[in-house]
mmCIF file of C-alpha atoms and ligand atoms in Angstrom:
data_model
loop_
_atom_site.group_PDB
_atom_site.id
_atom_site.type_symbol
_atom_site.label_atom_id
_atom_site.label_comp_id
_atom_site.label_asym_id
_atom_site.label_seq_id
_atom_site.Cartn_x
_atom_site.Cartn_y
_atom_site.Cartn_z
ATOM 1 C CA MET A 28 110.135 140.082 107.135
ATOM 2 C CA PRO A 29 110.644 136.623 105.518
ATOM 3 C CA THR A 30 107.476 134.687 104.726
ATOM 4 C CA SER A 31 106.362 132.416 107.557
ATOM 5 C CA ARG A 32 106.064 128.742 106.768
ATOM 6 C CA ILE A 33 103.376 126.911 108.710
ATOM 7 C CA VAL A 34 103.216 123.137 108.536
ATOM 8 C CA LEU A 35 99.688 121.815 109.016
ATOM 9 C CA LEU A 36 99.393 118.208 110.213
ATOM 10 C CA ALA A 37 95.681 117.390 110.077
ATOM 11 C CA GLY A 38 95.992 114.044 111.882
ATOM 12 C CA ASP A 39 93.293 111.419 112.382
ATOM 13 C CA GLY A 40 89.614 111.065 113.266
ATOM 14 C CA ILE A 41 88.131 114.569 113.570
ATOM 15 C CA GLY A 42 91.583 116.012 112.702
ATOM 16 C CA PRO A 43 90.906 116.800 109.030
ATOM 17 C CA GLU A 44 87.535 118.427 109.865
ATOM 18 C CA ILE A 45 88.970 120.839 112.450
ATOM 19 C CA ALA A 46 92.206 121.390 110.481
ATOM 20 C CA ARG A 47 90.118 122.661 107.556
ATOM 21 C CA GLU A 48 88.641 125.408 109.749
ATOM 22 C CA ALA A 49 92.093 126.358 111.049
ATOM 23 C CA ARG A 50 93.406 126.558 107.502
ATOM 24 C CA LEU A 51 90.561 128.868 106.427
ATOM 25 C CA VAL A 52 91.241 131.173 109.388
ATOM 26 C CA LEU A 53 94.996 131.256 108.673
ATOM 27 C CA GLU A 54 94.290 132.124 105.037
ATOM 28 C CA VAL A 55 92.333 135.139 106.308
ATOM 29 C CA LEU A 56 94.704 136.249 109.075
ATOM 30 C CA VAL A 57 98.125 135.519 107.544
ATOM 31 C CA PRO A 58 97.484 135.482 103.781
ATOM 32 C CA ASP A 59 101.225 135.748 103.045
ATOM 33 C CA ALA A 60 102.161 132.664 105.059
ATOM 34 C CA GLN A 61 103.034 129.469 103.211
ATOM 35 C CA LEU A 62 100.824 126.596 104.382
ATOM 36 C CA ASP A 63 102.353 123.178 103.915
ATOM 37 C CA GLU A 64 100.118 120.152 104.658
ATOM 38 C CA GLN A 65 101.940 116.986 105.758
ATOM 39 C CA LEU A 66 101.001 113.573 107.100
ATOM 40 C CA ILE A 67 101.246 112.248 110.666
ATOM 41 C CA GLY A 68 99.640 109.439 112.661
ATOM 42 C CA ALA A 69 97.365 106.751 111.252
ATOM 43 C CA ALA A 70 96.970 108.634 107.957
ATOM 44 C CA ALA A 71 100.780 108.563 107.582
ATOM 45 C CA ILE A 72 101.036 104.879 108.518
ATOM 46 C CA ARG A 73 98.467 104.018 105.841
ATOM 47 C CA ALA A 74 100.295 106.061 103.199
ATOM 48 C CA THR A 75 103.932 105.293 104.079
ATOM 49 C CA GLY A 76 104.109 102.682 106.860
ATOM 50 C CA GLU A 77 105.568 105.300 109.257
ATOM 51 C CA PRO A 78 103.693 107.431 111.835
ATOM 52 C CA LEU A 79 106.083 110.361 111.197
ATOM 53 C CA PRO A 80 107.509 110.089 107.668
ATOM 54 C CA ALA A 81 110.873 111.769 106.981
ATOM 55 C CA ASP A 82 109.200 114.315 104.643
ATOM 56 C CA SER A 83 106.866 115.425 107.420
ATOM 57 C CA LEU A 84 109.657 115.691 109.975
ATOM 58 C CA ASP A 85 111.912 117.633 107.585
ATOM 59 C CA ALA A 86 109.073 120.047 106.785
ATOM 60 C CA CYS A 87 108.396 120.568 110.520
ATOM 61 C CA ARG A 88 112.072 121.152 111.296
ATOM 62 C CA GLY A 89 112.237 123.838 108.607
ATOM 63 C CA ALA A 90 108.950 125.514 109.565
ATOM 64 C CA THR A 91 108.306 128.724 111.486
ATOM 65 C CA ALA A 92 105.581 126.893 113.422
ATOM 66 C CA VAL A 93 103.645 123.623 113.290
ATOM 67 C CA LEU A 94 99.869 123.309 113.721
ATOM 68 C CA LYS A 95 98.736 119.769 114.454
ATOM 69 C CA GLY A 96 95.399 118.008 114.747
ATOM 70 C CA PRO A 97 94.974 114.952 117.000
ATOM 71 C CA VAL A 98 96.445 111.561 116.101
ATOM 72 C CA GLY A 99 95.243 108.082 117.016
ATOM 73 C CA ASP A 100 93.076 105.386 115.527
ATOM 74 C CA PRO A 101 91.536 102.337 117.235
ATOM 75 C CA GLU A 102 92.618 100.264 114.203
ATOM 76 C CA PHE A 103 96.240 100.574 115.381
ATOM 77 C CA ASP A 104 95.701 100.273 119.158
ATOM 78 C CA ALA A 105 97.305 96.813 119.354
ATOM 79 C CA ALA A 106 99.797 97.301 116.497
ATOM 80 C CA ASP A 107 103.580 97.602 116.881
ATOM 81 C CA VAL A 108 103.627 100.785 114.789
ATOM 82 C CA ARG A 109 101.110 103.195 116.327
ATOM 83 C CA PRO A 110 99.993 106.722 115.349
ATOM 84 C CA GLU A 111 100.879 108.208 118.777
ATOM 85 C CA GLN A 112 104.537 107.204 118.263
ATOM 86 C CA GLY A 113 104.651 109.834 115.513
ATOM 87 C CA LEU A 114 103.516 112.512 117.944
ATOM 88 C CA LEU A 115 106.048 111.576 120.635
ATOM 89 C CA ALA A 116 108.812 111.424 118.010
ATOM 90 C CA LEU A 117 107.849 114.878 116.698
ATOM 91 C CA ARG A 118 107.845 116.445 120.184
ATOM 92 C CA ALA A 119 111.248 114.882 120.900
ATOM 93 C CA ALA A 120 112.730 115.882 117.507
ATOM 94 C CA LEU A 121 111.631 119.512 117.893
ATOM 95 C CA ASP A 122 112.603 119.434 121.596
ATOM 96 C CA THR A 123 109.350 121.193 122.449
ATOM 97 C CA TYR A 124 109.841 120.649 126.164
ATOM 98 C CA ALA A 125 107.492 123.363 127.428
ATOM 99 C CA ASN A 126 103.827 122.536 126.999
ATOM 100 C CA LEU A 127 101.552 125.480 127.810
ATOM 101 C CA ARG A 128 97.922 124.625 128.459
ATOM 102 C CA PRO A 129 95.738 127.598 129.309
ATOM 103 C CA ALA A 130 92.352 126.894 130.892
ATOM 104 C CA VAL A 131 90.179 129.993 131.067
ATOM 105 C CA GLN A 132 86.517 130.421 131.914
ATOM 106 C CA GLY A 133 84.640 132.784 134.222
ATOM 107 C CA GLY A 134 86.827 133.465 137.277
ATOM 108 C CA VAL A 135 89.258 130.682 136.350
ATOM 109 C CA ASP A 136 92.482 131.552 134.515
ATOM 110 C CA VAL A 137 95.051 128.772 134.989
ATOM 111 C CA LEU A 138 98.115 128.159 132.866
ATOM 112 C CA ILE A 139 99.458 124.630 133.203
ATOM 113 C CA VAL A 140 103.111 124.349 132.195
ATOM 114 C CA ARG A 141 103.889 120.693 131.566
ATOM 115 C CA GLU A 142 107.311 119.158 130.896
ATOM 116 C CA LEU A 143 106.799 117.380 127.590
ATOM 117 C CA VAL A 144 109.863 115.450 126.485
ATOM 118 C CA GLY A 145 111.028 113.608 129.604
ATOM 119 C CA GLY A 146 109.789 111.443 132.461
ATOM 120 C CA LEU A 147 107.729 108.306 132.259
ATOM 121 C CA TYR A 148 106.671 108.726 128.613
ATOM 122 C CA PHE A 149 110.284 108.716 127.419
ATOM 123 C CA GLY A 150 112.075 106.474 129.946
ATOM 124 C CA ALA A 151 113.350 102.932 129.481
ATOM 125 C CA ARG A 152 110.576 100.357 129.198
ATOM 126 C CA GLY A 153 110.305 96.673 128.560
ATOM 127 C CA THR A 154 109.351 93.208 129.775
ATOM 128 C CA ARG A 155 111.508 91.115 132.105
ATOM 129 C CA GLU A 156 111.944 87.360 131.715
ATOM 130 C CA ASP A 157 109.390 86.685 134.458
ATOM 131 C CA GLY A 158 106.754 88.642 132.529
ATOM 132 C CA THR A 159 106.954 91.867 134.586
ATOM 133 C CA VAL A 160 106.359 94.908 132.407
ATOM 134 C CA PHE A 161 108.024 98.202 133.372
ATOM 135 C CA ASP A 162 108.205 101.895 132.451
ATOM 136 C CA THR A 163 110.737 104.170 134.146
ATOM 137 C CA CYS A 164 110.589 107.838 135.104
ATOM 138 C CA GLU A 165 113.876 109.703 134.872
ATOM 139 C CA TYR A 166 114.739 113.403 134.916
ATOM 140 C CA HIS A 167 118.114 115.097 134.545
ATOM 141 C CA PRO A 168 118.438 118.312 136.583
ATOM 142 C CA ARG A 169 118.870 120.325 133.362
ATOM 143 C CA GLN A 170 115.504 119.071 132.071
ATOM 144 C CA VAL A 171 113.846 120.199 135.290
ATOM 145 C CA GLU A 172 115.654 123.551 135.422
ATOM 146 C CA ARG A 173 114.555 124.661 131.964
ATOM 147 C CA ILE A 174 110.860 123.902 132.491
ATOM 148 C CA VAL A 175 110.810 125.369 136.000
ATOM 149 C CA ARG A 176 112.469 128.509 134.626
ATOM 150 C CA ARG A 177 109.673 128.766 132.020
ATOM 151 C CA GLY A 178 107.149 128.426 134.837
ATOM 152 C CA PHE A 179 108.730 131.282 136.821
ATOM 153 C CA GLU A 180 109.027 133.515 133.738
ATOM 154 C CA LEU A 181 105.402 132.923 132.747
ATOM 155 C CA ALA A 182 104.177 133.540 136.323
ATOM 156 C CA ARG A 183 106.149 136.786 136.388
ATOM 157 C CA GLY A 184 104.259 137.985 133.289
ATOM 158 C CA ARG A 185 100.873 137.059 134.817
ATOM 159 C CA ARG A 186 99.621 137.258 138.425
ATOM 160 C CA GLY A 187 102.967 136.243 139.966
ATOM 161 C CA HIS A 188 101.965 132.952 141.609
ATOM 162 C CA LEU A 189 103.595 129.607 140.806
ATOM 163 C CA THR A 190 102.333 126.237 142.062
ATOM 164 C CA SER A 191 104.859 123.443 141.589
ATOM 165 C CA VAL A 192 103.158 120.039 141.533
ATOM 166 C CA ASP A 193 104.995 116.834 142.435
ATOM 167 C CA LYS A 194 104.804 113.651 144.480
ATOM 168 C CA ALA A 195 107.839 114.394 146.661
ATOM 169 C CA ASN A 196 106.552 112.227 149.513
ATOM 170 C CA VAL A 197 107.137 109.140 147.303
ATOM 171 C CA LEU A 198 109.249 109.794 144.187
ATOM 172 C CA GLU A 199 112.971 110.614 143.870
ATOM 173 C CA THR A 200 112.357 112.561 140.649
ATOM 174 C CA SER A 201 109.843 114.707 142.557
ATOM 175 C CA ARG A 202 112.355 115.382 145.335
ATOM 176 C CA LEU A 203 114.844 116.566 142.670
ATOM 177 C CA TRP A 204 112.076 118.720 141.150
ATOM 178 C CA ARG A 205 111.303 120.325 144.535
ATOM 179 C CA ARG A 206 115.002 121.050 145.283
ATOM 180 C CA ILE A 207 115.367 122.795 141.928
ATOM 181 C CA VAL A 208 112.239 124.918 142.413
ATOM 182 C CA ASP A 209 113.493 125.975 145.865
ATOM 183 C CA ARG A 210 116.958 126.765 144.492
ATOM 184 C CA MET A 211 115.564 128.951 141.677
ATOM 185 C CA ALA A 212 112.893 130.745 143.728
ATOM 186 C CA PRO A 213 115.213 133.467 145.167
ATOM 187 C CA SER A 214 115.962 134.620 141.581
ATOM 188 C CA TYR A 215 112.254 135.439 141.195
ATOM 189 C CA PRO A 216 111.406 137.532 144.286
ATOM 190 C CA ASP A 217 108.307 138.876 142.483
ATOM 191 C CA VAL A 218 106.826 135.344 142.215
ATOM 192 C CA THR A 219 105.262 133.545 145.176
ATOM 193 C CA VAL A 220 105.851 129.782 145.089
ATOM 194 C CA GLU A 221 104.007 126.905 146.677
ATOM 195 C CA HIS A 222 104.568 123.156 146.415
ATOM 196 C CA MET A 223 101.546 120.886 146.106
ATOM 197 C CA LEU A 224 101.314 117.101 145.946
ATOM 198 C CA VAL A 225 99.679 115.925 142.736
ATOM 199 C CA ASP A 226 96.733 114.172 144.394
ATOM 200 C CA ASN A 227 95.883 117.321 146.337
ATOM 201 C CA ALA A 228 96.396 119.435 143.186
ATOM 202 C CA ALA A 229 93.815 117.319 141.353
ATOM 203 C CA MET A 230 91.293 117.826 144.135
ATOM 204 C CA GLN A 231 91.984 121.577 144.353
ATOM 205 C CA LEU A 232 91.691 121.966 140.571
ATOM 206 C CA ALA A 233 88.340 120.194 140.611
ATOM 207 C CA THR A 234 86.936 122.164 143.552
ATOM 208 C CA THR A 235 88.592 125.639 143.633
ATOM 209 C CA PRO A 236 90.444 126.156 140.327
ATOM 210 C CA GLN A 237 90.301 129.968 140.683
ATOM 211 C CA GLN A 238 93.125 129.792 143.284
ATOM 212 C CA PHE A 239 95.712 128.871 140.599
ATOM 213 C CA ASP A 240 97.757 131.136 138.347
ATOM 214 C CA VAL A 241 100.646 129.132 136.822
ATOM 215 C CA LEU A 242 101.064 125.464 137.656
ATOM 216 C CA VAL A 243 104.324 123.760 136.643
ATOM 217 C CA THR A 244 104.741 120.001 136.650
ATOM 218 C CA GLU A 245 106.306 116.931 135.063
ATOM 219 C CA ASN A 246 105.052 115.128 131.978
ATOM 220 C CA MET A 247 102.476 112.596 133.209
ATOM 221 C CA PHE A 248 101.096 114.714 136.065
ATOM 222 C CA GLY A 249 100.680 117.575 133.584
ATOM 223 C CA ASP A 250 98.952 115.325 131.069
ATOM 224 C CA ILE A 251 96.312 114.311 133.577
ATOM 225 C CA LEU A 252 95.897 117.647 135.369
ATOM 226 C CA SER A 253 95.506 119.601 132.138
ATOM 227 C CA ASP A 254 92.616 117.393 130.999
ATOM 228 C CA LEU A 255 91.020 117.966 134.383
ATOM 229 C CA ALA A 256 91.548 121.730 134.044
ATOM 230 C CA ALA A 257 90.003 121.539 130.561
ATOM 231 C CA ALA A 258 86.989 119.698 131.964
ATOM 232 C CA VAL A 259 86.324 122.329 134.644
ATOM 233 C CA THR A 260 86.600 125.172 132.118
ATOM 234 C CA GLY A 261 84.163 124.018 129.464
ATOM 235 C CA GLY A 262 85.381 120.670 128.149
ATOM 236 C CA LEU A 263 88.018 119.143 125.900
ATOM 237 C CA GLY A 264 86.602 120.672 122.729
ATOM 238 C CA LEU A 265 87.721 124.115 123.936
ATOM 239 C CA ALA A 266 91.247 123.422 125.230
ATOM 240 C CA PRO A 267 94.328 124.445 123.199
ATOM 241 C CA SER A 268 98.048 123.942 123.794
ATOM 242 C CA ALA A 269 101.389 125.362 122.723
ATOM 243 C CA SER A 270 104.601 123.346 122.962
ATOM 244 C CA LEU A 271 107.706 125.489 122.819
ATOM 245 C CA SER A 272 111.412 124.813 122.444
ATOM 246 C CA ASP A 273 114.348 127.182 122.851
ATOM 247 C CA GLY A 274 114.627 128.787 119.424
ATOM 248 C CA GLY A 275 113.126 126.105 117.132
ATOM 249 C CA PRO A 276 109.571 125.925 115.739
ATOM 250 C CA GLY A 277 106.766 125.577 118.263
ATOM 251 C CA LEU A 278 104.091 122.889 118.004
ATOM 252 C CA PHE A 279 100.488 124.004 118.470
ATOM 253 C CA GLU A 280 97.691 121.474 118.958
ATOM 254 C CA PRO A 281 94.380 120.881 120.698
ATOM 255 C CA VAL A 282 94.507 118.934 123.969
ATOM 256 C CA HIS A 283 91.808 116.497 122.850
ATOM 257 C CA GLY A 284 92.260 113.286 120.896
ATOM 258 C CA SER A 285 90.958 112.127 117.539
ATOM 259 C CA ALA A 286 87.392 111.487 118.851
ATOM 260 C CA HIS A 287 86.557 108.604 116.538
ATOM 261 C CA ASP A 288 83.109 108.347 118.099
ATOM 262 C CA ILE A 289 82.085 111.559 116.280
ATOM 263 C CA ALA A 290 84.520 111.638 113.320
ATOM 264 C CA GLY A 291 83.168 112.327 109.836
ATOM 265 C CA ARG A 292 79.839 113.699 111.061
ATOM 266 C CA GLY A 293 80.637 117.423 111.158
ATOM 267 C CA ALA A 294 79.944 117.347 114.908
ATOM 268 C CA ALA A 295 83.462 118.170 116.150
ATOM 269 C CA ASN A 296 84.024 121.419 117.986
ATOM 270 C CA PRO A 297 86.859 123.257 116.168
ATOM 271 C CA THR A 298 87.415 125.708 119.060
ATOM 272 C CA ALA A 299 90.435 123.951 120.607
ATOM 273 C CA MET A 300 92.113 123.823 117.183
ATOM 274 C CA LEU A 301 91.264 127.489 116.505
ATOM 275 C CA ARG A 302 92.506 128.542 119.954
ATOM 276 C CA SER A 303 95.705 126.579 119.212
ATOM 277 C CA THR A 304 95.903 128.635 116.008
ATOM 278 C CA ALA A 305 95.670 131.800 118.142
ATOM 279 C CA LEU A 306 98.549 130.504 120.300
ATOM 280 C CA LEU A 307 100.509 129.841 117.087
ATOM 281 C CA LEU A 308 99.934 133.424 115.919
ATOM 282 C CA GLU A 309 101.108 134.748 119.304
ATOM 283 C CA HIS A 310 103.982 132.458 120.301
ATOM 284 C CA GLY A 311 104.945 130.999 116.912
ATOM 285 C CA LEU A 312 104.734 134.060 114.653
ATOM 286 C CA GLY A 313 104.844 136.867 117.235
ATOM 287 C CA LEU A 314 101.540 138.330 115.947
ATOM 288 C CA ARG A 315 99.867 139.276 119.230
ATOM 289 C CA ASP A 316 97.242 141.567 117.644
ATOM 290 C CA ARG A 317 96.055 138.906 115.265
ATOM 291 C CA ALA A 318 96.059 136.308 118.037
ATOM 292 C CA ALA A 319 93.911 138.612 120.168
ATOM 293 C CA ALA A 320 91.569 139.265 117.207
ATOM 294 C CA LEU A 321 91.121 135.537 116.672
ATOM 295 C CA THR A 322 90.455 134.932 120.381
ATOM 296 C CA ARG A 323 87.799 137.692 120.355
ATOM 297 C CA ALA A 324 86.243 136.220 117.202
ATOM 298 C CA ILE A 325 86.091 132.718 118.735
ATOM 299 C CA ASP A 326 84.479 134.048 121.935
ATOM 300 C CA GLY A 327 82.046 136.117 119.867
ATOM 301 C CA ALA A 328 81.058 133.155 117.705
ATOM 302 C CA LEU A 329 80.627 130.851 120.715
ATOM 303 C CA ALA A 330 78.121 133.261 122.231
ATOM 304 C CA THR A 331 75.546 132.156 119.661
ATOM 305 C CA VAL A 332 76.915 129.199 117.677
ATOM 306 C CA ARG A 333 77.365 125.969 119.649
ATOM 307 C CA THR A 334 78.394 122.494 118.570
ATOM 308 C CA PRO A 335 76.725 119.400 120.131
ATOM 309 C CA ASP A 336 79.384 119.007 122.891
ATOM 310 C CA LEU A 337 78.280 122.466 124.125
ATOM 311 C CA GLY A 338 74.583 121.613 123.941
ATOM 312 C CA GLY A 339 73.945 123.111 120.484
ATOM 313 C CA THR A 340 73.263 121.787 117.001
ATOM 314 C CA ALA A 341 75.847 123.724 114.933
ATOM 315 C CA THR A 342 78.302 121.832 112.745
ATOM 316 C CA THR A 343 82.086 122.169 112.712
ATOM 317 C CA SER A 344 81.917 124.354 109.618
ATOM 318 C CA ASP A 345 79.027 126.488 111.009
ATOM 319 C CA LEU A 346 81.247 127.470 113.946
ATOM 320 C CA GLY A 347 84.294 127.994 111.702
ATOM 321 C CA ALA A 348 82.242 130.258 109.399
ATOM 322 C CA ALA A 349 80.895 132.216 112.403
ATOM 323 C CA VAL A 350 84.478 132.809 113.601
ATOM 324 C CA ARG A 351 85.509 134.118 110.163
ATOM 325 C CA GLU A 352 82.410 136.351 110.102
ATOM 326 C CA GLN A 353 83.369 137.795 113.489
ATOM 327 C CA LEU A 354 86.878 138.455 112.173
ATOM 328 C CA ALA A 355 85.424 140.389 109.268
ATOM 329 C CA VAL A 356 83.101 142.385 111.589
ATOM 330 C CA ASP A 357 86.094 143.124 113.858
ATOM 331 C CA GLY A 358 88.062 144.400 110.863
ATOM 332 C CA ALA A 359 90.811 141.935 111.769
ATOM 333 C CA VAL A 360 91.179 140.895 108.150
ATOM 334 C CA ALA A 361 92.678 144.275 107.456
ATOM 335 C CA VAL A 362 95.112 144.150 110.394
ATOM 336 C CA SER A 363 98.595 144.718 109.011
HETATM 337 P P1 LIG B 21 89.311 112.075 122.809
HETATM 338 O O1 LIG B 21 89.764 113.411 123.269
HETATM 339 O O2 LIG B 21 89.500 111.747 121.386
HETATM 340 O O3 LIG B 21 87.744 111.913 123.124
HETATM 341 C C1 LIG B 21 87.201 111.983 124.443
HETATM 342 C C2 LIG B 21 85.736 112.457 124.344
HETATM 343 O O4 LIG B 21 85.715 113.850 124.050
HETATM 344 C C3 LIG B 21 84.963 111.771 123.226
HETATM 345 O O5 LIG B 21 83.638 111.576 123.653
HETATM 346 C C4 LIG B 21 84.993 112.776 122.089
HETATM 347 O O6 LIG B 21 83.879 112.703 121.226
HETATM 348 C C5 LIG B 21 85.016 114.103 122.840
HETATM 349 N N1 LIG B 21 85.743 115.141 122.093
HETATM 350 C C6 LIG B 21 87.086 115.260 121.959
HETATM 351 N N2 LIG B 21 87.377 116.288 121.180
HETATM 352 C C7 LIG B 21 86.211 116.850 120.800
HETATM 353 C C8 LIG B 21 85.883 117.959 119.976
HETATM 354 N N3 LIG B 21 86.810 118.742 119.385
HETATM 355 N N4 LIG B 21 84.579 118.244 119.783
HETATM 356 C C9 LIG B 21 83.630 117.518 120.372
HETATM 357 N N5 LIG B 21 83.864 116.445 121.179
HETATM 358 C C10 LIG B 21 85.167 116.128 121.379
HETATM 359 O O7 LIG B 21 90.036 111.019 123.763
HETATM 360 P P2 LIG B 21 90.168 109.438 123.653
HETATM 361 O O8 LIG B 21 88.865 108.859 123.175
HETATM 362 O O9 LIG B 21 90.746 109.015 124.939
HETATM 363 O O10 LIG B 21 91.276 109.213 122.532
HETATM 364 C C11 LIG B 21 91.000 108.904 121.164
HETATM 365 C C12 LIG B 21 92.310 108.786 120.421
HETATM 366 O O11 LIG B 21 92.998 110.036 120.429
HETATM 367 C C13 LIG B 21 93.284 107.759 121.005
HETATM 368 O O12 LIG B 21 93.853 107.053 119.929
HETATM 369 C C14 LIG B 21 94.333 108.618 121.711
HETATM 370 O O13 LIG B 21 95.593 108.016 121.759
HETATM 371 C C15 LIG B 21 94.352 109.839 120.828
HETATM 372 N N6 LIG B 21 94.814 111.070 121.506
HETATM 373 C C16 LIG B 21 95.630 111.882 120.787
HETATM 374 C C17 LIG B 21 96.054 113.084 121.339
HETATM 375 C C18 LIG B 21 96.952 113.976 120.527
HETATM 376 O O14 LIG B 21 97.106 113.772 119.330
HETATM 377 N N7 LIG B 21 97.552 115.011 121.112
HETATM 378 C C19 LIG B 21 95.624 113.470 122.622
HETATM 379 C C20 LIG B 21 94.752 112.617 123.318
HETATM 380 C C21 LIG B 21 94.360 111.426 122.744
#
């Protein structure tokens, strides 16, 4: 098997602190993999003037998988060139249209499948002469079909229930979305489908999240609902994501942002980044056993070692070290 090449983009704020723990775990679990650190976000703007320098993008395009920390820095909030532009450009360049956001805790096991490279975040925007500012939401049927298909396929491999979330009582793009879901449903007789309006979906997720299996939705609805799902299953510090394309490298990153309020203090919870690393092992490198070993090690470590966001006093590196200890106890280091 050729050596895997993993590009690590540490990002901004708490990014470098949590990326360090991910790197140490990868060195244990995939010692043969090449790890290539590149710049993105505010760190890249400071070094090169660009939020996604050509070297970083080229490295990502040629990688087996990309592991990314959060980007964003208040210093650039009002600037024309902003760190988050690098992230959107990377998602678009890799065409990672399928964003998988698992939220698991107790009786809750929801997988949110969010369309990632279309809709309001990528539509035409601007300012009219009268001062009106606008963003537009557009979807081509092909963009909807491919993400809805992912939703059906993923539901088929889980508990067989798909909730499609839209705002079809108001939006044309949602009515297109609903037509496509209904047209594809007969091809998946083993999956039960329901449509839910996004406002209701938010309420249901907050009150009875255990009713959901796979939830498929467009870009902005998915952005908001997945943070809500993260909040009801233990908080942002725990929530990972995988963004997949058809055939190219996947992008794996925590759901949370760069958390400048706690950056540089060793107080960041590395769990979301480490769970994203587990998703990378599974979906990016096809190493299910090692992904499962890492997930067990994270759960084992969290039983006793807790960072401040979880009510404990452990540091980022305390939790990272506890995860690596669990891996050694589990014998996962020797997994071939
Ligand atoms: P945030 O996720 O950075 O922080 C929200 C709250 O959660 C803060 O109180 C923070 O301390 C806490 N938090 C987040 N991650 C944590 C962790 N791992 N451990 C412990 N506590 C954690 O959200 P924000 O403040 O809205 O955004 C800050 C910056 O991050 C902005 O510039 C935003 O654009 C950017 N952002 C980037 C991404 C990304 O790169 N994918 C995602 C969201 C936000």
